[in-house]
Coordinates of C-alpha atoms and ligand atoms in Angstrom, one line a residue:
X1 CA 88.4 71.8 118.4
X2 CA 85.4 69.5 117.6
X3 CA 84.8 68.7 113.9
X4 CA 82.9 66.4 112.2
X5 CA 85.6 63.5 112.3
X6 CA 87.5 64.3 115.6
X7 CA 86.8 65.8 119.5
X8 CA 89.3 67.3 121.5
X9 CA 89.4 66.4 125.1
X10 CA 91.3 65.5 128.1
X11 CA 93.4 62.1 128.3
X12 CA 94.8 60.8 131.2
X13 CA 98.4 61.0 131.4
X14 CA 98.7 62.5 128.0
X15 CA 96.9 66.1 128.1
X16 CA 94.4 67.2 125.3
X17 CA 94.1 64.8 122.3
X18 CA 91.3 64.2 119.7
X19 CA 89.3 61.4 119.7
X20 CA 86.7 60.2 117.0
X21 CA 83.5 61.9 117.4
X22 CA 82.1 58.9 115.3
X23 CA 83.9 55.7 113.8
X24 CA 86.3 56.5 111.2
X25 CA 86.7 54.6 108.2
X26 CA 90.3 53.6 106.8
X27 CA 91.7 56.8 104.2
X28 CA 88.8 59.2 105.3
X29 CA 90.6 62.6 105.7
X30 CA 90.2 63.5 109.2
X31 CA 91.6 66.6 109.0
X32 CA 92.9 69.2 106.6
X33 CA 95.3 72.1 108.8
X34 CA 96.7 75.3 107.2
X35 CA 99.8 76.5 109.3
X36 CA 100.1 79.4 111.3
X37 CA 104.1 80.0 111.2
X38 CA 106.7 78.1 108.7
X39 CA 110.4 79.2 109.2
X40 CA 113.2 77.4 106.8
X41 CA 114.9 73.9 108.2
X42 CA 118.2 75.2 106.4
X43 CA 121.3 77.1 108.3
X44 CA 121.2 80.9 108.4
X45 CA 123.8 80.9 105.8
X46 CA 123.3 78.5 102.6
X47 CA 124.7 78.7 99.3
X48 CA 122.4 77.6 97.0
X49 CA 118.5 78.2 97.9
X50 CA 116.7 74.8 96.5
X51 CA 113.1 76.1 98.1
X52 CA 111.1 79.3 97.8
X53 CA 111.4 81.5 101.0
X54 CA 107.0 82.0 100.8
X55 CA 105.6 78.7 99.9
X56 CA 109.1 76.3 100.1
X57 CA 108.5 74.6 97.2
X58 CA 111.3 73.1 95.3
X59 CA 113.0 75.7 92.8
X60 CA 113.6 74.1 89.7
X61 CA 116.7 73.2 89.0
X62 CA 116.8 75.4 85.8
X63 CA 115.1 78.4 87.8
X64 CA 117.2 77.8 90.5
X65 CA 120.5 79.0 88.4
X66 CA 118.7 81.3 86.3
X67 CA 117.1 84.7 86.1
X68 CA 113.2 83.3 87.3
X69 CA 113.9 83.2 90.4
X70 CA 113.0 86.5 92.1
X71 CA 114.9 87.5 95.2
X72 CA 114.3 90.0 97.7
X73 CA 115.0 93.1 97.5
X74 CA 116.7 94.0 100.3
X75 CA 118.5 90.6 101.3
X76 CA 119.1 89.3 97.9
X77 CA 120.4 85.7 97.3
X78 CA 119.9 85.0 101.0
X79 CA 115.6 84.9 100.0
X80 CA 114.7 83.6 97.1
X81 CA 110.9 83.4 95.6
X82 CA 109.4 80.9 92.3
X83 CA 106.8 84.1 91.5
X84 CA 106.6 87.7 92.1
X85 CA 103.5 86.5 93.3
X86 CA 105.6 84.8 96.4
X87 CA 108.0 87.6 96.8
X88 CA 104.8 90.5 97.5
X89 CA 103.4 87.5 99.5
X90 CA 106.4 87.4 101.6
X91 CA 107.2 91.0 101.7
X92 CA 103.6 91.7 103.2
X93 CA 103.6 89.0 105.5
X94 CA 106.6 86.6 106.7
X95 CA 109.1 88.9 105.1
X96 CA 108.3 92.4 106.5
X97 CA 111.1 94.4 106.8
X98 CA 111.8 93.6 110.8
X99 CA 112.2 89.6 109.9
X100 CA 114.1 90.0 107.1
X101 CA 116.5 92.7 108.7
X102 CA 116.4 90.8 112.0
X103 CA 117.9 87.3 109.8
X104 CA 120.4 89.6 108.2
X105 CA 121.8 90.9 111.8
X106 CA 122.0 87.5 112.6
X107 CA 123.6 86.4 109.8
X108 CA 126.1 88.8 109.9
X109 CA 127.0 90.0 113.3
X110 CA 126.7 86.5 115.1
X111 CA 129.5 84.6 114.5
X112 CA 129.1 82.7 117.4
X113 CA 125.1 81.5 116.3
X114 CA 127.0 80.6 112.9
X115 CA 129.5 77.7 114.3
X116 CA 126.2 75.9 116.4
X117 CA 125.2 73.5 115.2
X118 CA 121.9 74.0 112.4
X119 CA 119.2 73.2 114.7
X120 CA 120.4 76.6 116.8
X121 CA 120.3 78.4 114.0
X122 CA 116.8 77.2 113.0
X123 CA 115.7 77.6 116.5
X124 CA 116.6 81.7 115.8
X125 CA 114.8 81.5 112.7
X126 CA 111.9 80.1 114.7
X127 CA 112.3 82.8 116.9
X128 CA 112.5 85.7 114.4
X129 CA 109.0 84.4 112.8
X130 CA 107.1 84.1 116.2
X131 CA 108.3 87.4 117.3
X132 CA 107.0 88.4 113.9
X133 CA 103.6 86.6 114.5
X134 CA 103.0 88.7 117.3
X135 CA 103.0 91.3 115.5
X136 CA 101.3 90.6 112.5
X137 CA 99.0 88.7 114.3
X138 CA 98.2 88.6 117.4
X139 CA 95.2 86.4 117.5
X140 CA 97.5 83.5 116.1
X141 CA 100.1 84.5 118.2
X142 CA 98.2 83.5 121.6
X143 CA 97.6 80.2 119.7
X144 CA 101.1 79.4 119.4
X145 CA 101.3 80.4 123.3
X146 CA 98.5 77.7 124.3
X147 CA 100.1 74.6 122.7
X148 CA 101.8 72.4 124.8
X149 CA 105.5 72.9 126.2
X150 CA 107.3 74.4 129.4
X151 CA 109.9 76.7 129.3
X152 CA 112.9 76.1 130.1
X153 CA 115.1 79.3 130.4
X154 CA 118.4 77.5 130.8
X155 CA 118.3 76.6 126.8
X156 CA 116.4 79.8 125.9
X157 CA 119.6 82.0 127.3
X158 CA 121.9 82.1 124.4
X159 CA 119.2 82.8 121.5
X160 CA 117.6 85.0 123.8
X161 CA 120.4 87.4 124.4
X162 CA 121.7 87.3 120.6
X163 CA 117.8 88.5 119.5
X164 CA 118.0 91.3 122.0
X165 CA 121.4 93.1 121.3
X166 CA 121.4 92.5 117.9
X167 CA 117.4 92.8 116.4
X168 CA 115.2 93.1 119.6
X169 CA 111.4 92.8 118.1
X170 CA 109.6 96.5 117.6
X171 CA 108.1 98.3 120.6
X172 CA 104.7 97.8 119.3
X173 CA 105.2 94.2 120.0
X174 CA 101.3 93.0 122.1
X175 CA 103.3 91.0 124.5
X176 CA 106.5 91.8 126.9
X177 CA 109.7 91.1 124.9
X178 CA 111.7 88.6 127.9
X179 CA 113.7 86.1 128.3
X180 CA 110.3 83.9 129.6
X181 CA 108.8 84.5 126.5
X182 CA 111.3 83.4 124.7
X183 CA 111.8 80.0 126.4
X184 CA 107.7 79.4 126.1
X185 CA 108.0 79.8 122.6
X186 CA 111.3 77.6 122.1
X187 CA 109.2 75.2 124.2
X188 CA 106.1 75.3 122.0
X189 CA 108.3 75.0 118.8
X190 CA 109.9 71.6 120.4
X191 CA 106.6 70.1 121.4
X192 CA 104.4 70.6 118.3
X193 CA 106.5 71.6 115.2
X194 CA 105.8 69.3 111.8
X195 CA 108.7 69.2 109.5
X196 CA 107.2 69.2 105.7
X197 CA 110.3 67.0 104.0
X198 CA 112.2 67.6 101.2
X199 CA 111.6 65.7 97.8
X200 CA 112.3 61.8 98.3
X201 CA 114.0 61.9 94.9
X202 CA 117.0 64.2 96.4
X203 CA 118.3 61.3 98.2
X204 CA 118.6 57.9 97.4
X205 CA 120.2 57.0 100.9
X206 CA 116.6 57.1 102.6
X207 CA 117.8 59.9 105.3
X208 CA 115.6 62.5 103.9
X209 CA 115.9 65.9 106.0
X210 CA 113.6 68.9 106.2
X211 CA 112.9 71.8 104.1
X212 CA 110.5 73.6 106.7
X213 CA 109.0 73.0 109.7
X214 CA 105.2 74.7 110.5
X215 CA 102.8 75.0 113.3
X216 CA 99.8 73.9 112.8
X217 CA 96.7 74.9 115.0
X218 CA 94.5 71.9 114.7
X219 CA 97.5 69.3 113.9
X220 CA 98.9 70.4 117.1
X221 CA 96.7 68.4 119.1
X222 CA 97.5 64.6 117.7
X223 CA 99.1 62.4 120.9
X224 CA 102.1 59.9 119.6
X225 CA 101.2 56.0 119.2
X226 CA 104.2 54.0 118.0
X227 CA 101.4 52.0 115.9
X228 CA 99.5 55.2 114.7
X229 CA 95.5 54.7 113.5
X230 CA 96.4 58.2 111.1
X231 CA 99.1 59.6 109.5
X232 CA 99.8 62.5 107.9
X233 CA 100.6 63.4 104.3
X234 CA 101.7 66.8 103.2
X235 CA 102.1 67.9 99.4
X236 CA 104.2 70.8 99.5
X237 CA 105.3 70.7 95.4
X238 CA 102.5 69.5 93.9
X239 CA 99.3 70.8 95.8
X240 CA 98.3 73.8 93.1
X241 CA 97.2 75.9 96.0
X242 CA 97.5 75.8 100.2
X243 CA 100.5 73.6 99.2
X244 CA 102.0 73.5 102.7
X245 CA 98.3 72.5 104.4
X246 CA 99.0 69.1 106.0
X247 CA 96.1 66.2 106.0
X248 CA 95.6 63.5 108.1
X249 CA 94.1 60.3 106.8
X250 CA 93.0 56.8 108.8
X251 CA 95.0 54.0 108.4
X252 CA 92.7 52.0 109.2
X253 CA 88.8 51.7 110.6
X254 CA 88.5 52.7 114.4
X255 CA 85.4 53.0 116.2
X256 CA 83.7 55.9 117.9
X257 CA 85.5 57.1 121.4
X258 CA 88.7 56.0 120.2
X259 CA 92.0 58.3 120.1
X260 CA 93.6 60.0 116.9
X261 CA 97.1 59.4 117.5
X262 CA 100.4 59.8 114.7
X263 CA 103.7 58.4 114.9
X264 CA 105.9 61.7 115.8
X265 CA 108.9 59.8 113.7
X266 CA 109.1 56.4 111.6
X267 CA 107.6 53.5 113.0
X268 CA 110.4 51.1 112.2
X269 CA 112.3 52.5 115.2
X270 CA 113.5 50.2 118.0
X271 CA 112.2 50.4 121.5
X272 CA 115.3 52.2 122.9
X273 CA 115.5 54.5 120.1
X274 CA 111.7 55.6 120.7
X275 CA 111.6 56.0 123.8
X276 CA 115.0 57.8 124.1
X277 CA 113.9 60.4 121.1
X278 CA 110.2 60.4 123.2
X279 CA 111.4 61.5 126.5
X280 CA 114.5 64.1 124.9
X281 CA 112.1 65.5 122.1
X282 CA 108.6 65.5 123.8
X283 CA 109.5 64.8 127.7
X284 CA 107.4 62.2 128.5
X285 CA 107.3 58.0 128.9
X286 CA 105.7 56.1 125.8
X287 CA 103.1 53.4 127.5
X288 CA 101.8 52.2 123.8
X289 CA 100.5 49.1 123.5
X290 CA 103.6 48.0 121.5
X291 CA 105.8 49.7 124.2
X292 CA 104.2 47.5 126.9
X293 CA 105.2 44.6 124.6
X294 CA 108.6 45.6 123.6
X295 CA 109.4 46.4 126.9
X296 CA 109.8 42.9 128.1
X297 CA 112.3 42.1 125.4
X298 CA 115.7 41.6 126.2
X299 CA 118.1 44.8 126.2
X300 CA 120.0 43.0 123.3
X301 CA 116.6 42.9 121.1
X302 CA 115.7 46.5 122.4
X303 CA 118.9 47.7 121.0
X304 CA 119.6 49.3 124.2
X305 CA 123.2 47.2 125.5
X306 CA 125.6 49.6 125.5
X307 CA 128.2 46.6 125.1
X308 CA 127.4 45.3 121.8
X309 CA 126.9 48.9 120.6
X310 CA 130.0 50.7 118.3
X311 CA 129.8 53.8 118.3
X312 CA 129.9 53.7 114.5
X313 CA 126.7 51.2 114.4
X314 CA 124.6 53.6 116.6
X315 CA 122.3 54.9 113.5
X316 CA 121.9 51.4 112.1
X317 CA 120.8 50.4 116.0
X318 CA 118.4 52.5 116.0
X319 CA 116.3 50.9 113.7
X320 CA 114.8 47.3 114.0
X321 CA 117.1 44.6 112.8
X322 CA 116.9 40.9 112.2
X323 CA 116.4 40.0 115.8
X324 CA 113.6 42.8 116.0
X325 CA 111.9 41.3 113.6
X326 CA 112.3 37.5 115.0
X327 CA 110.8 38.5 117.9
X328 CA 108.0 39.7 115.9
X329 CA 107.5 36.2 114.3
X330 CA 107.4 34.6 117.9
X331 CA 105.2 36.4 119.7
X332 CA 103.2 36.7 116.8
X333 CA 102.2 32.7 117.3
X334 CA 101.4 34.2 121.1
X335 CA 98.2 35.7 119.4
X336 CA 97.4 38.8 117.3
X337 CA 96.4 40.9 120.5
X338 CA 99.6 40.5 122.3
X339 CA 101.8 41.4 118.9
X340 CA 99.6 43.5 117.0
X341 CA 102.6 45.5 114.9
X342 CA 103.9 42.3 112.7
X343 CA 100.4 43.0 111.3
X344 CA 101.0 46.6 111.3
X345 CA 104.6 46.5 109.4
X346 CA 103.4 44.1 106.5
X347 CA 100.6 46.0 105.7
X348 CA 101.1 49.5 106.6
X349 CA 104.7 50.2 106.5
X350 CA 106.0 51.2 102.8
X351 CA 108.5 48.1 101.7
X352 CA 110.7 50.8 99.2
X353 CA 114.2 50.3 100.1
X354 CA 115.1 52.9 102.7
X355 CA 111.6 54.4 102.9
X356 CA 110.2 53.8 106.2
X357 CA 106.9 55.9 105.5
X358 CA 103.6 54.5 106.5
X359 CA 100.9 53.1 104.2
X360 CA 97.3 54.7 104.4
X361 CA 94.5 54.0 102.0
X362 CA 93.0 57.0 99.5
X363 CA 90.1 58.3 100.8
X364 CA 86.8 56.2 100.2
X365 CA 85.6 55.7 96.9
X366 CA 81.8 58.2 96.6
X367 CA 79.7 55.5 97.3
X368 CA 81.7 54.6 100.9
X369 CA 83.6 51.6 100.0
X370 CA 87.4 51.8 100.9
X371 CA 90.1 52.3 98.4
X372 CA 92.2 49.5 97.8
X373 CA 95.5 52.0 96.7
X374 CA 98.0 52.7 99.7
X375 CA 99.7 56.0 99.5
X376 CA 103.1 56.5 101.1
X377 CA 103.5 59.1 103.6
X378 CA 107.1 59.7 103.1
X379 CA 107.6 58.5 98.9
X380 CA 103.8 59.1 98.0
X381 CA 104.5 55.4 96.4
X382 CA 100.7 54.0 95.4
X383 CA 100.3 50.7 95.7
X384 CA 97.7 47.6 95.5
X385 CA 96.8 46.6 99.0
X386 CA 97.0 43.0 99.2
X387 CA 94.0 42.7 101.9
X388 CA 91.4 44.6 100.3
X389 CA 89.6 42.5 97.7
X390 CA 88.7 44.5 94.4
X391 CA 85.3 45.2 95.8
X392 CA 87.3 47.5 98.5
X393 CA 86.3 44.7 101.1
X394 CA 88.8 44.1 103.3
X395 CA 90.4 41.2 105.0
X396 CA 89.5 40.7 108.8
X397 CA 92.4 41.8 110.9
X398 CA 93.1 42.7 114.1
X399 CA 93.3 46.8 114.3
X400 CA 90.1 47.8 113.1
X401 CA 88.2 47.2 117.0
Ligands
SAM1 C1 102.0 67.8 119.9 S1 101.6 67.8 121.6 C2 100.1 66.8 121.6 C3 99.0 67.5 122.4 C4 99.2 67.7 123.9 N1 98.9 66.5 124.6 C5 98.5 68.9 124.4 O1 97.9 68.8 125.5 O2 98.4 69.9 123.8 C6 102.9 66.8 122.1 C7 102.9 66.6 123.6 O3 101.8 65.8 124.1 C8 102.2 64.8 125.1 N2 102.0 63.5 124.5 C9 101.9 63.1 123.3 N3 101.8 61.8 123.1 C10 101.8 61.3 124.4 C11 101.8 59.9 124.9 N4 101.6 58.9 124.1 N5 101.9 59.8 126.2 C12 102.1 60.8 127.0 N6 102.1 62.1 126.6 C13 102.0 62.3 125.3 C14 103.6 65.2 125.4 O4 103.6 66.1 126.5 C15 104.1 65.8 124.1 O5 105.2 66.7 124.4

């Protein structure tokens, strides 16, 4: 890929990533991705359908329970659309008859898939729409193949067996139906999935889950950084059209050469907790910046002493607490380049209670100057940023170079 805004190459240790093919300037919209596959985040069997089964927008609440919502014709309550428009989308398209009949054998004649736990049952929903990309369209199809991810055939065995005795893709599938195939694609799924949330007002708690999860062609290619330069917003109920396209914006000014890289989870994790999720999630070692920092903090601070942790306190653990943060306000006096993230977390993390979403500027005002509004990735709160004078001239600080 090689756009105006980003390069993709080779980095060392890390793959492909993109890079900027000129220096970026804090909100500019680097990229704008439509996906190629989206698959529902919820179990095979749920009562009550909140999102439309084409675009997964939120129902509303009085559609939801009354006769607006249009279901499908064959599986009925099971897929639910907010337009007729949606449902003949669906029907030509993600909801052919060989998906939808495939979810229904699974539903009903897999008892077994039914008591895993969700994120098994999502995977065979994954599954079900690949297979179905490959034969809708194959041309997407061999993109999904060339992301990154290695099979691993052990995991891929269950699903695997279920999808061949029960709704084994079509014959005129482009590509051999095997048990390889199917751990690529589980593979690929892991590796490079984005989950489009549901609505922050549906939980107060903070621990917002997922209504989807898409591939994205373009997006695919973004390396992690536990202090990101972008981030990426998505507007899945109230973009008027291409409402599940996701954009990625700078955070802040970065210079030509330099690499494009998101968070792949909240920044306000601890050191342990990253790393653990990074190696289980991704497979691989995070050598950040802030990782090389955080790494010489004491287990206790790093959350990772398996003394002082109760099993009941893991999830709080997980994210940085008081001592986190008074590290942060030592080695901040060691100098901004050693600790560049207590800069990071006052001005780019979101300070709603239970939020955790990251703060990036709206795109340049017409005649270049930056916005001065931060937009939440995760509550799309908008808010004055402190460091940007009214002129949209910022403050000097340390993560623009
Ligand atoms: C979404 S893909 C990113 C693009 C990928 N590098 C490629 O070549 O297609 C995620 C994978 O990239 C690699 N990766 C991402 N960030 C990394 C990092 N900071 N260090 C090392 N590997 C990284 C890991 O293999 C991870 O599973």
């Amino acid at each position: 890929m090689s756009s105006g805004f980003l390069k993709r190459t080779e980095i060392e240790g890390r793959g492909r990533g993109l890079v900027a093919s000129r220096p970026l300037k804090a909100g500019e919209i680097v990229l704008r991705d439509s996906p190629i596959l989206l698959y529902s985040a919820l179990p095979l069997i749920n009562q009550s359908s909140v999102y439309c089964s084409n675009c997964f927008r939120t129902l509303s609440s009085s559609s939801s329970s009354s006769t607006s919502v249009v279901p499908c014709p064959s599986c009925s309550h099971h897929h639910v659309f907010c337009s007729q428009n949606c449902l003949s989308a669906a029907l030509a398209s993600s909801h052919s008859p060989w998906p939808c009949q495939a979810l229904s054998r699974l539903r009903d004649c897999a008892p077994l898939l039914l008591e895993q736990p969700v994120e098994q049952q999502v995977q065979a929903r994954f599954l079900v729409a690949a297979y179905h990309l490959a034969l809708y369209s194959p041309s997407q199809f061999q993109i999904l193949l060339s992301l990154e991810g290695a099979p691993d055939t052990t995991t891929a065995q269950f699903l695997h067996s279920l999808i061949s005795s029960l709704c084994p893709p079509p014959s005129t599938l482009p590509v051999p139906f095997s048990l390889e195939l199917t751990a690529a694609l589980l593979a690929k799924d892991k590796h490079n999935a984005f989950g489009l949330m549901e609505p922050c007002s549906l939980h107060n708690s903070g621990q917002r889950a997922v209504r989807a999860y898409g591939i994205y062609p373009n997006a695919s290619f973004f390396n992690h950084d536990c202090l990101p330069n972008a981030c990426r917003f998505d507007y899945v109920d109230t973009a008027p059209d291409h409402n599940t396209d996701i954009i990625v914006r700078m955070i802040h000014d970065v210079p030509q050469g330099r690499e494009i890289c998101l968070s792949y989870f909240p920044v306000n994790e601890n050191y342990a907790s990253r790393q653990r999720r990074l190696m289980e999630d991704y497979g691989f070692t995070c050598h950040c910046d802030r990782c090389n920092v955080e790494a010489n903090w004491s287990d206790r601070e790093n959350g990772d002493d398996e003394d002082l942790v109760q099993e009941e306190e893991e999830e709080e653990e997980e994210l940085m607490d008081e001592d986190d943060h008074d590290q942060m306000e030592s080695s901040k006096g060691q100098g901004d380049t050693d600790f560049p993230h207590a800069y990071f977390f006052l001005r780019y993390m979101c300070d709603r209670e239970n939020c955790w979403g990251t703060l990036a500027p709206l795109p340049p005002k017409d005649d270049g100057t930056a916005s001065n509004i931060m937009e939440c990735n995760v509550c799309g709160n908008l808010k004055d940023d402190q460091m940007t004078d009214a002129s949209g001239v910022e403050d000097e600080h340390p993560m623009d170079d």
